[in-house]
Amino acid sequence: MARGRKAMTLEQKIENAKTAEVTKAQSDFIGWLKESTGLWVDERSVILAQKLYNEFLTTPAAAAAIAERKAEAANKAAERAEKSREAFLKRAEKLGYAVEKISDEAAE
């Protein structure tokens, strides 16, 4: 006989989050948010966000957006590295140094 809990569906998780009672810790957190930010904070929205954010991250749309942001960040990093390399080469040239390009195999 199998033991353990049966996995809940997303719909069940959403329904549970919609009807969940506020815990003391959540109430304290909501109070802290209001006090710290000076903004009105909707209690139910905070609870929904806490309970469902990880579910959101597993959706195809969120995964695609994360992948897109990572690719964009990698492209920006490559652009910065290239600009840095170009600046180095210009500075070396101004100082009268010759920079010789070598392959990775030749560097070993």
CSV table of C-alpha atoms in Angstrom, one decimal:
chain,number,residue,atom,x,y,z
A,1,MET,CA,0.0,0.0,0.0
A,2,ALA,CA,1.5,3.4,-1.0
A,3,ARG,CA,2.1,6.0,1.6
A,4,GLY,CA,2.3,9.7,1.4
A,5,ARG,CA,0.2,12.5,0.1
A,6,LYS,CA,-1.3,12.9,-3.2
A,7,ALA,CA,0.0,15.9,-5.2
A,8,MET,CA,-2.5,18.8,-5.4
A,9,THR,CA,-3.5,20.3,-8.7
A,10,LEU,CA,-2.9,23.9,-9.5
A,11,GLU,CA,-6.6,24.6,-9.2
A,12,GLN,CA,-6.6,23.0,-5.7
A,13,LYS,CA,-3.6,25.1,-4.7
A,14,ILE,CA,-5.3,28.3,-5.9
A,15,GLU,CA,-8.5,27.5,-4.1
A,16,ASN,CA,-6.6,26.8,-0.9
A,17,ALA,CA,-4.7,30.0,-1.2
A,18,LYS,CA,-7.9,32.0,-1.8
A,19,THR,CA,-9.5,30.6,1.4
A,20,ALA,CA,-6.4,30.3,3.6
A,21,GLU,CA,-6.6,31.9,7.0
A,22,VAL,CA,-4.1,34.5,7.9
A,23,THR,CA,-1.4,33.2,10.2
A,24,LYS,CA,0.2,35.3,13.0
A,25,ALA,CA,3.4,35.4,11.0
A,26,GLN,CA,1.6,36.6,7.9
A,27,SER,CA,-0.3,39.2,9.9
A,28,ASP,CA,3.0,40.5,11.4
A,29,PHE,CA,4.6,40.6,7.9
A,30,ILE,CA,1.7,42.5,6.4
A,31,GLY,CA,1.8,45.0,9.3
A,32,TRP,CA,5.6,45.4,8.8
A,33,LEU,CA,5.0,46.0,5.0
A,34,LYS,CA,2.5,48.7,5.7
A,35,GLU,CA,4.7,50.3,8.4
A,36,SER,CA,7.9,50.1,6.4
A,37,THR,CA,6.5,51.3,3.0
A,38,GLY,CA,3.7,53.6,4.1
A,39,LEU,CA,1.6,51.9,1.4
A,40,TRP,CA,-1.8,50.2,1.8
A,41,VAL,CA,-1.2,46.5,1.5
A,42,ASP,CA,-4.0,44.1,0.6
A,43,GLU,CA,-3.9,41.2,3.0
A,44,ARG,CA,-5.4,38.6,0.6
A,45,SER,CA,-3.0,39.6,-2.2
A,46,VAL,CA,0.0,39.1,0.0
A,47,ILE,CA,-1.2,35.6,1.0
A,48,LEU,CA,-1.9,34.7,-2.6
A,49,ALA,CA,1.5,35.9,-3.7
A,50,GLN,CA,3.3,34.0,-0.9
A,51,LYS,CA,1.4,30.8,-1.6
A,52,LEU,CA,1.4,30.9,-5.5
A,53,TYR,CA,4.6,32.6,-6.6
A,54,ASN,CA,6.5,29.3,-6.9
A,55,GLU,CA,3.6,27.9,-9.0
A,56,PHE,CA,3.8,30.9,-11.3
A,57,LEU,CA,7.6,30.3,-11.8
A,58,THR,CA,6.8,26.9,-13.3
A,59,THR,CA,4.5,28.2,-16.0
A,60,PRO,CA,5.7,28.1,-19.6
A,61,ALA,CA,5.3,31.9,-19.9
A,62,ALA,CA,7.4,32.6,-16.8
A,63,ALA,CA,10.0,30.1,-17.8
A,64,ALA,CA,10.2,31.7,-21.3
A,65,ALA,CA,10.5,35.2,-19.7
A,66,ILE,CA,13.3,34.0,-17.4
A,67,ALA,CA,15.2,32.4,-20.3
A,68,GLU,CA,14.8,35.6,-22.3
A,69,ARG,CA,16.2,37.8,-19.5
A,70,LYS,CA,19.1,35.4,-19.0
A,71,ALA,CA,19.9,35.5,-22.7
A,72,GLU,CA,19.7,39.3,-22.7
A,73,ALA,CA,22.0,39.5,-19.6
A,74,ALA,CA,24.5,37.1,-21.3
A,75,ASN,CA,24.5,39.3,-24.4
A,76,LYS,CA,25.1,42.5,-22.4
A,77,ALA,CA,27.9,40.8,-20.5
A,78,ALA,CA,29.5,39.7,-23.8
A,79,GLU,CA,29.2,43.3,-25.1
A,80,ARG,CA,30.8,44.7,-22.0
A,81,ALA,CA,33.6,42.2,-22.3
A,82,GLU,CA,34.2,43.1,-25.9
A,83,LYS,CA,34.3,46.9,-25.1
A,84,SER,CA,36.7,46.1,-22.3
A,85,ARG,CA,38.9,44.1,-24.7
A,86,GLU,CA,38.8,46.9,-27.3
A,87,ALA,CA,39.7,49.5,-24.6
A,88,PHE,CA,42.6,47.4,-23.5
A,89,LEU,CA,43.9,47.0,-27.0
A,90,LYS,CA,43.7,50.8,-27.6
A,91,ARG,CA,45.5,51.5,-24.3
A,92,ALA,CA,48.2,49.0,-25.1
A,93,GLU,CA,48.7,50.5,-28.6
A,94,LYS,CA,48.9,54.1,-27.1
A,95,LEU,CA,51.6,52.8,-24.7
A,96,GLY,CA,53.5,51.2,-27.6
A,97,TYR,CA,52.8,47.6,-26.8
A,98,ALA,CA,52.0,45.1,-29.5
A,99,VAL,CA,49.3,42.6,-28.6
A,100,GLU,CA,49.6,39.3,-30.3
A,101,LYS,CA,46.5,37.2,-30.8
A,102,ILE,CA,47.0,33.5,-30.0
A,103,SER,CA,44.7,30.6,-30.1
A,104,ASP,CA,43.6,28.8,-26.9
A,105,GLU,CA,45.7,25.8,-27.9
A,106,ALA,CA,48.8,27.9,-28.4
A,107,ALA,CA,48.3,29.5,-24.9
A,108,GLU,CA,48.6,26.1,-23.2
